[in-house]
């Protein structure tokens, strides 16, 4: 891995949300607000950068990821399965059960793909590599990647032809050819090999308009930007130990938000990083790719 430039300008606190485990930030172009989840809250949170207002929509179980739905509301991955929720996070319908059961599995990282389908992966709490990345559409849940511990780092290239993914404990970002006509993947290859460090693992990710992959390194206090070829371009310090996932937003899509892990971290970590669990943002050098909307008709 080549040495990157450590930027003086980094992330500032924008919302003292104090999530237990903030994740899945997604920018609503229609509302000009950021939605994100607190997995262990559990809640969906709505942050308005213009006013600083934070709203929480509490959930009845752990919620790992959300996507925005065309016409309003959310598609979401919870412990029990995939759900359709209204604009305030209230359940409308359960779309699919978690096929791995709920005792040692929950949905984790996920997003709407460029094809309008929902893609979400699980975490295997029994640590037996039984987690998977799934595609959800009207045909139900279909596994795309098997044998995982913690499905993470899901992102799509700007042209919609490449799917990026990481199994966090393995620390290798893989790329696959993506066919948006039927939501299938092929041709796995490793594009980023992050040095193995049990205390610092790749977590959630986002893509900019140049095709660069931005990934939060949980435990290392940084967000890193890699070129499409896997070269480390830059790293941006975050004033907490455990950033979880970046997402682009703002009127010009050049505000980079990052969620973080918080109040259930060790006491000594919270003492050193008292704003852990809050939402941070910085001015990015390039714009991000807008979040697609879930199409219920696919």
Tab-separated table of C-alpha atoms in Angstrom:
chain	number	residue	atom	x	y	z
A	1	UNK	CA	0.000	0.000	0.000
A	2	UNK	CA	1.431	3.344	-1.033
A	3	UNK	CA	1.687	6.191	1.418
A	4	UNK	CA	-1.241	8.593	1.249
A	5	UNK	CA	-1.503	12.274	1.968
A	6	UNK	CA	-2.901	12.965	5.426
A	7	UNK	CA	-5.170	15.945	4.900
A	8	UNK	CA	-5.202	18.824	7.342
A	9	UNK	CA	-8.872	19.407	6.640
A	10	UNK	CA	-10.830	16.508	8.051
A	11	UNK	CA	-14.145	15.758	9.685
A	12	UNK	CA	-16.034	18.165	11.949
A	13	UNK	CA	-18.847	17.338	14.346
A	14	UNK	CA	-22.186	18.257	12.747
A	15	UNK	CA	-24.687	16.350	14.903
A	16	UNK	CA	-24.222	15.200	18.491
A	17	UNK	CA	-26.378	12.148	17.844
A	18	UNK	CA	-24.537	9.841	20.263
A	19	UNK	CA	-25.639	6.669	18.509
A	20	UNK	CA	-24.737	3.344	20.058
A	21	UNK	CA	-23.772	2.107	16.598
A	22	UNK	CA	-24.397	4.623	13.818
A	23	UNK	CA	-24.530	3.164	10.300
A	24	UNK	CA	-26.118	3.260	6.836
A	25	UNK	CA	-26.116	7.005	6.072
A	26	UNK	CA	-28.046	7.883	2.920
A	27	UNK	CA	-28.713	11.339	1.485
A	28	UNK	CA	-32.202	12.269	0.324
A	29	UNK	CA	-31.900	14.592	-2.670
A	30	UNK	CA	-35.624	15.326	-2.510
A	31	UNK	CA	-35.573	16.432	1.137
A	32	UNK	CA	-31.943	17.603	1.385
A	33	UNK	CA	-31.525	15.650	4.617
A	34	UNK	CA	-29.408	12.717	5.760
A	35	UNK	CA	-30.966	9.542	7.073
A	36	UNK	CA	-28.915	7.031	9.075
A	37	UNK	CA	-29.554	4.239	11.543
A	38	UNK	CA	-28.490	3.422	15.063
A	39	UNK	CA	-28.297	-0.362	14.892
A	40	UNK	CA	-28.544	-0.846	18.628
A	41	UNK	CA	-30.723	2.176	19.425
A	42	UNK	CA	-32.505	0.932	17.520
A	43	UNK	CA	-33.658	3.831	15.354
A	44	UNK	CA	-33.771	5.524	11.986
A	45	UNK	CA	-32.479	9.075	12.321
A	46	UNK	CA	-33.222	12.116	10.151
A	47	UNK	CA	-30.680	14.958	10.217
A	48	UNK	CA	-31.347	18.309	8.537
A	49	UNK	CA	-28.019	20.132	7.968
A	50	UNK	CA	-29.830	23.417	7.272
A	51	UNK	CA	-31.435	23.561	10.718
A	52	UNK	CA	-29.371	21.106	12.745
A	53	UNK	CA	-32.563	19.266	13.704
A	54	UNK	CA	-32.330	15.552	14.506
A	55	UNK	CA	-35.384	13.298	14.562
A	56	UNK	CA	-35.381	9.696	15.758
A	57	UNK	CA	-37.832	7.070	14.562
A	58	UNK	CA	-37.522	4.231	17.056
A	59	UNK	CA	-37.576	0.598	15.928
A	60	UNK	CA	-38.634	-2.579	17.729
A	61	UNK	CA	-35.499	-4.532	16.784
A	62	UNK	CA	-31.954	-3.985	15.552
A	63	UNK	CA	-31.836	-2.245	12.185
A	64	UNK	CA	-28.726	-2.623	10.047
A	65	UNK	CA	-29.398	-0.687	6.853
A	66	UNK	CA	-31.919	1.384	4.948
A	67	UNK	CA	-32.644	2.502	1.412
A	68	UNK	CA	-34.966	5.242	0.219
A	69	UNK	CA	-38.064	4.176	-1.706
A	70	UNK	CA	-39.378	5.866	-4.820
A	71	UNK	CA	-42.538	7.544	-3.573
A	72	UNK	CA	-41.362	7.824	0.040
A	73	UNK	CA	-40.441	5.722	3.032
A	74	UNK	CA	-37.775	3.067	3.450
A	75	UNK	CA	-36.762	-0.444	2.592
A	76	UNK	CA	-34.769	-1.762	5.541
A	77	UNK	CA	-32.742	-4.711	6.749
A	78	UNK	CA	-33.583	-5.557	10.359
A	79	UNK	CA	-32.635	-8.568	12.452
A	80	UNK	CA	-35.771	-10.425	11.431
A	81	UNK	CA	-35.631	-9.683	7.711
A	82	UNK	CA	-36.359	-7.112	5.024
A	83	UNK	CA	-39.130	-4.630	5.798
A	84	UNK	CA	-41.028	-1.850	4.043
A	85	UNK	CA	-41.364	1.146	6.379
A	86	UNK	CA	-43.204	4.443	6.049
A	87	UNK	CA	-41.628	7.919	6.182
A	88	UNK	CA	-41.425	7.799	9.985
A	89	UNK	CA	-40.051	4.286	10.153
A	90	UNK	CA	-43.335	2.571	10.978
A	91	UNK	CA	-43.776	-0.931	9.538
A	92	UNK	CA	-45.921	-1.307	6.438
A	93	UNK	CA	-45.053	-4.876	5.499
A	94	UNK	CA	-42.473	-7.567	6.072
A	95	UNK	CA	-41.031	-8.334	2.653
A	96	UNK	CA	-38.801	-11.308	3.512
A	97	UNK	CA	-37.677	-13.302	6.545
A	98	UNK	CA	-34.018	-13.494	7.488
A	99	UNK	CA	-33.231	-16.905	5.930
A	100	UNK	CA	-30.434	-17.481	8.449
A	101	UNK	CA	-32.752	-17.189	11.453
A	102	UNK	CA	-32.478	-14.506	14.111
A	103	UNK	CA	-30.592	-16.189	16.966
A	104	UNK	CA	-27.120	-15.589	15.538
A	105	UNK	CA	-27.822	-13.451	12.480
A	106	UNK	CA	-29.030	-9.962	11.617
A	107	UNK	CA	-28.927	-7.767	8.548
A	108	UNK	CA	-25.973	-5.398	8.542
A	109	UNK	CA	-24.656	-3.332	5.620
A	110	UNK	CA	-26.856	-2.649	2.602
A	111	UNK	CA	-28.070	-0.170	0.013
A	112	UNK	CA	-30.239	0.251	-3.063
A	113	UNK	CA	-28.368	-0.698	-6.222
A	114	UNK	CA	-28.275	1.269	-9.483
A	115	UNK	CA	-30.926	-1.118	-10.813
A	116	UNK	CA	-33.431	-0.141	-8.107
A	117	UNK	CA	-33.174	-3.443	-6.207
A	118	UNK	CA	-32.148	-3.668	-2.550
A	119	UNK	CA	-28.852	-5.352	-1.664
A	120	UNK	CA	-28.161	-6.249	1.961
A	121	UNK	CA	-25.765	-8.517	3.793
A	122	UNK	CA	-25.844	-10.226	7.152
A	123	UNK	CA	-23.436	-10.666	10.039
A	124	UNK	CA	-22.839	-14.121	11.518
A	125	UNK	CA	-22.708	-13.649	15.275
A	126	UNK	CA	-21.782	-17.321	15.747
A	127	UNK	CA	-18.600	-16.623	13.753
A	128	UNK	CA	-19.006	-19.677	11.519
A	129	UNK	CA	-18.883	-17.846	8.181
A	130	UNK	CA	-22.565	-18.377	7.448
A	131	UNK	CA	-23.371	-14.772	6.527
A	132	UNK	CA	-24.312	-13.788	2.978
A	133	UNK	CA	-24.918	-10.820	0.716
A	134	UNK	CA	-28.439	-10.912	-0.723
A	135	UNK	CA	-30.415	-9.261	-3.483
A	136	UNK	CA	-34.027	-8.401	-2.748
A	137	UNK	CA	-36.682	-7.752	-5.392
A	138	UNK	CA	-40.194	-9.001	-6.115
A	139	UNK	CA	-38.814	-12.516	-6.531
A	140	UNK	CA	-37.665	-12.476	-2.904
A	141	UNK	CA	-34.204	-12.821	-1.356
A	142	UNK	CA	-31.451	-14.325	-3.500
A	143	UNK	CA	-27.924	-14.952	-2.097
A	144	UNK	CA	-25.121	-13.439	-4.191
A	145	UNK	CA	-22.037	-13.941	-1.984
A	146	UNK	CA	-21.703	-16.769	0.553
A	147	UNK	CA	-19.335	-17.804	3.344
A	148	UNK	CA	-19.023	-14.436	5.076
A	149	UNK	CA	-18.527	-13.345	8.658
A	150	UNK	CA	-19.560	-9.680	8.375
A	151	UNK	CA	-20.924	-8.425	5.062
A	152	UNK	CA	-19.763	-4.831	4.609
A	153	UNK	CA	-18.342	-2.189	2.286
A	154	UNK	CA	-21.078	-2.528	-0.334
A	155	UNK	CA	-20.852	0.050	-3.123
A	156	UNK	CA	-21.392	0.326	-6.871
A	157	UNK	CA	-19.235	2.016	-9.503
A	158	UNK	CA	-20.617	5.206	-11.105
A	159	UNK	CA	-21.406	3.352	-14.346
A	160	UNK	CA	-23.278	0.663	-12.406
A	161	UNK	CA	-21.161	-2.150	-13.813
A	162	UNK	CA	-19.071	-3.067	-10.748
A	163	UNK	CA	-20.116	-4.183	-7.267
A	164	UNK	CA	-17.625	-3.680	-4.419
A	165	UNK	CA	-17.817	-5.675	-1.197
A	166	UNK	CA	-15.754	-6.644	1.834
A	167	UNK	CA	-15.996	-9.301	4.518
A	168	UNK	CA	-14.686	-7.109	7.352
A	169	UNK	CA	-12.545	-9.705	9.198
A	170	UNK	CA	-10.808	-10.666	5.927
A	171	UNK	CA	-9.915	-7.022	5.079
A	172	UNK	CA	-9.858	-7.561	1.322
A	173	UNK	CA	-12.133	-5.392	-0.820
A	174	UNK	CA	-13.411	-7.416	-3.757
A	175	UNK	CA	-14.942	-6.271	-7.032
A	176	UNK	CA	-17.385	-8.196	-9.200
A	177	UNK	CA	-18.921	-7.508	-12.580
A	178	UNK	CA	-22.499	-6.414	-11.989
A	179	UNK	CA	-25.378	-6.985	-14.396
A	180	UNK	CA	-28.149	-4.535	-13.579
A	181	UNK	CA	-30.664	-6.210	-15.875
A	182	UNK	CA	-31.032	-9.168	-13.527
A	183	UNK	CA	-29.011	-8.182	-10.444
A	184	UNK	CA	-26.318	-10.842	-10.795
A	185	UNK	CA	-22.563	-10.732	-10.171
A	186	UNK	CA	-19.571	-12.574	-11.650
A	187	UNK	CA	-15.786	-12.410	-11.930
A	188	UNK	CA	-14.630	-11.889	-8.341
A	189	UNK	CA	-11.223	-10.224	-7.890
A	190	UNK	CA	-9.423	-8.518	-4.996
A	191	UNK	CA	-8.908	-4.803	-5.674
A	192	UNK	CA	-7.802	-3.550	-2.250
A	193	UNK	CA	-5.771	-5.603	0.206
A	194	UNK	CA	-5.820	-3.813	3.550
A	195	UNK	CA	-3.025	-4.910	5.943
A	196	UNK	CA	-4.401	-7.365	8.474
A	197	UNK	CA	-5.079	-5.746	11.831
A	198	UNK	CA	-7.722	-7.262	14.134
A	199	UNK	CA	-8.156	-3.871	15.813
A	200	UNK	CA	-8.801	-1.961	12.564
A	201	UNK	CA	-11.188	-3.375	9.974
A	202	UNK	CA	-12.849	-1.981	6.834
A	203	UNK	CA	-16.488	-1.124	7.448
A	204	UNK	CA	-18.994	0.806	5.303
A	205	UNK	CA	-18.122	2.489	2.020
A	206	UNK	CA	-19.215	4.957	-0.628
A	207	UNK	CA	-18.229	5.857	-4.209
A	208	UNK	CA	-17.407	9.239	-5.756
A	209	UNK	CA	-17.989	10.380	-9.350
A	210	UNK	CA	-14.392	9.501	-10.260
A	211	UNK	CA	-15.035	5.905	-9.254
A	212	UNK	CA	-12.910	6.092	-6.107
A	213	UNK	CA	-13.874	3.906	-3.153
A	214	UNK	CA	-14.168	5.630	0.237
A	215	UNK	CA	-14.139	3.249	3.202
A	216	UNK	CA	-14.341	3.794	6.960
A	217	UNK	CA	-11.673	1.902	8.901
A	218	UNK	CA	-13.316	0.830	12.157
A	219	UNK	CA	-10.772	1.128	14.956
A	220	UNK	CA	-8.276	3.304	13.064
A	221	UNK	CA	-9.915	6.773	13.222
A	222	UNK	CA	-9.756	7.283	9.444
A	223	UNK	CA	-11.712	7.213	6.216
A	224	UNK	CA	-9.568	6.143	3.261
A	225	UNK	CA	-10.000	6.917	-0.433
A	226	UNK	CA	-8.808	4.342	-2.975
A	227	UNK	CA	-8.608	4.659	-6.740
A	228	UNK	CA	-10.611	2.221	-8.914
A	229	UNK	CA	-7.334	0.306	-9.341
A	230	UNK	CA	-6.931	-0.012	-5.564
A	231	UNK	CA	-4.264	2.644	-4.975
A	232	UNK	CA	-4.534	4.458	-1.648
A	233	UNK	CA	-5.092	8.093	-2.642
A	234	UNK	CA	-5.663	9.760	0.734
A	235	UNK	CA	-6.834	9.228	4.271
A	236	UNK	CA	-8.923	11.599	6.317
A	237	UNK	CA	-8.764	11.543	10.134
A	238	UNK	CA	-11.987	11.224	12.115
A	239	UNK	CA	-11.963	12.422	15.767
A	240	UNK	CA	-13.294	9.100	17.092
A	241	UNK	CA	-11.767	5.645	17.137
A	242	UNK	CA	-14.499	3.827	15.228
A	243	UNK	CA	-15.951	5.470	12.113
A	244	UNK	CA	-18.471	3.161	10.471
A	245	UNK	CA	-19.653	4.412	7.066
A	246	UNK	CA	-19.223	7.475	4.819
A	247	UNK	CA	-21.915	8.909	2.541
A	248	UNK	CA	-21.959	11.853	0.163
A	249	UNK	CA	-24.656	14.516	0.362
A	250	UNK	CA	-25.371	18.218	0.321
A	251	UNK	CA	-26.734	20.349	-2.551
A	252	UNK	CA	-23.679	19.595	-4.699
A	253	UNK	CA	-23.003	16.095	-3.295
A	254	UNK	CA	-19.630	17.254	-1.958
A	255	UNK	CA	-20.392	16.986	1.744
A	256	UNK	CA	-19.002	13.711	3.038
A	257	UNK	CA	-20.792	12.522	6.161
A	258	UNK	CA	-19.556	9.690	8.353
A	259	UNK	CA	-21.392	7.756	11.053
A	260	UNK	CA	-19.564	6.377	14.085
A	261	UNK	CA	-19.830	3.828	16.896
A	262	UNK	CA	-20.550	5.243	20.312
A	263	UNK	CA	-21.923	4.686	23.753
A	264	UNK	CA	-21.357	0.925	23.988
A	265	UNK	CA	-17.662	1.277	23.265
A	266	UNK	CA	-15.209	0.625	26.168
A	267	UNK	CA	-15.212	3.344	28.887
A	268	UNK	CA	-11.569	4.247	28.273
A	269	UNK	CA	-12.315	4.780	24.582
A	270	UNK	CA	-15.303	6.991	25.384
A	271	UNK	CA	-13.161	9.021	27.765
A	272	UNK	CA	-10.587	9.616	25.031
A	273	UNK	CA	-13.178	10.168	22.269
A	274	UNK	CA	-16.246	11.654	24.021
A	275	UNK	CA	-18.079	12.440	20.760
A	276	UNK	CA	-18.046	8.797	19.657
A	277	UNK	CA	-21.380	7.836	18.146
A	278	UNK	CA	-21.950	11.286	16.676
A	279	UNK	CA	-22.251	12.343	13.044
A	280	UNK	CA	-19.340	14.101	11.346
A	281	UNK	CA	-18.865	15.768	7.962
A	282	UNK	CA	-16.192	17.330	5.765
A	283	UNK	CA	-15.951	19.074	2.411
A	284	UNK	CA	-14.906	16.406	-0.086
A	285	UNK	CA	-12.544	17.125	-3.010
A	286	UNK	CA	-15.030	15.546	-5.434
A	287	UNK	CA	-18.755	14.854	-5.538
A	288	UNK	CA	-20.351	11.551	-4.690
A	289	UNK	CA	-22.809	9.462	-6.651
A	290	UNK	CA	-26.454	10.116	-5.652
A	291	UNK	CA	-28.259	7.281	-3.878
A	292	UNK	CA	-30.648	5.341	-6.151
A	293	UNK	CA	-34.244	4.788	-5.044
A	294	UNK	CA	-35.814	1.400	-4.406
A	295	UNK	CA	-38.270	0.404	-7.120
A	296	UNK	CA	-41.083	-1.723	-5.708
A	297	UNK	CA	-42.143	-2.799	-9.200
A	298	UNK	CA	-38.906	-4.640	-10.029
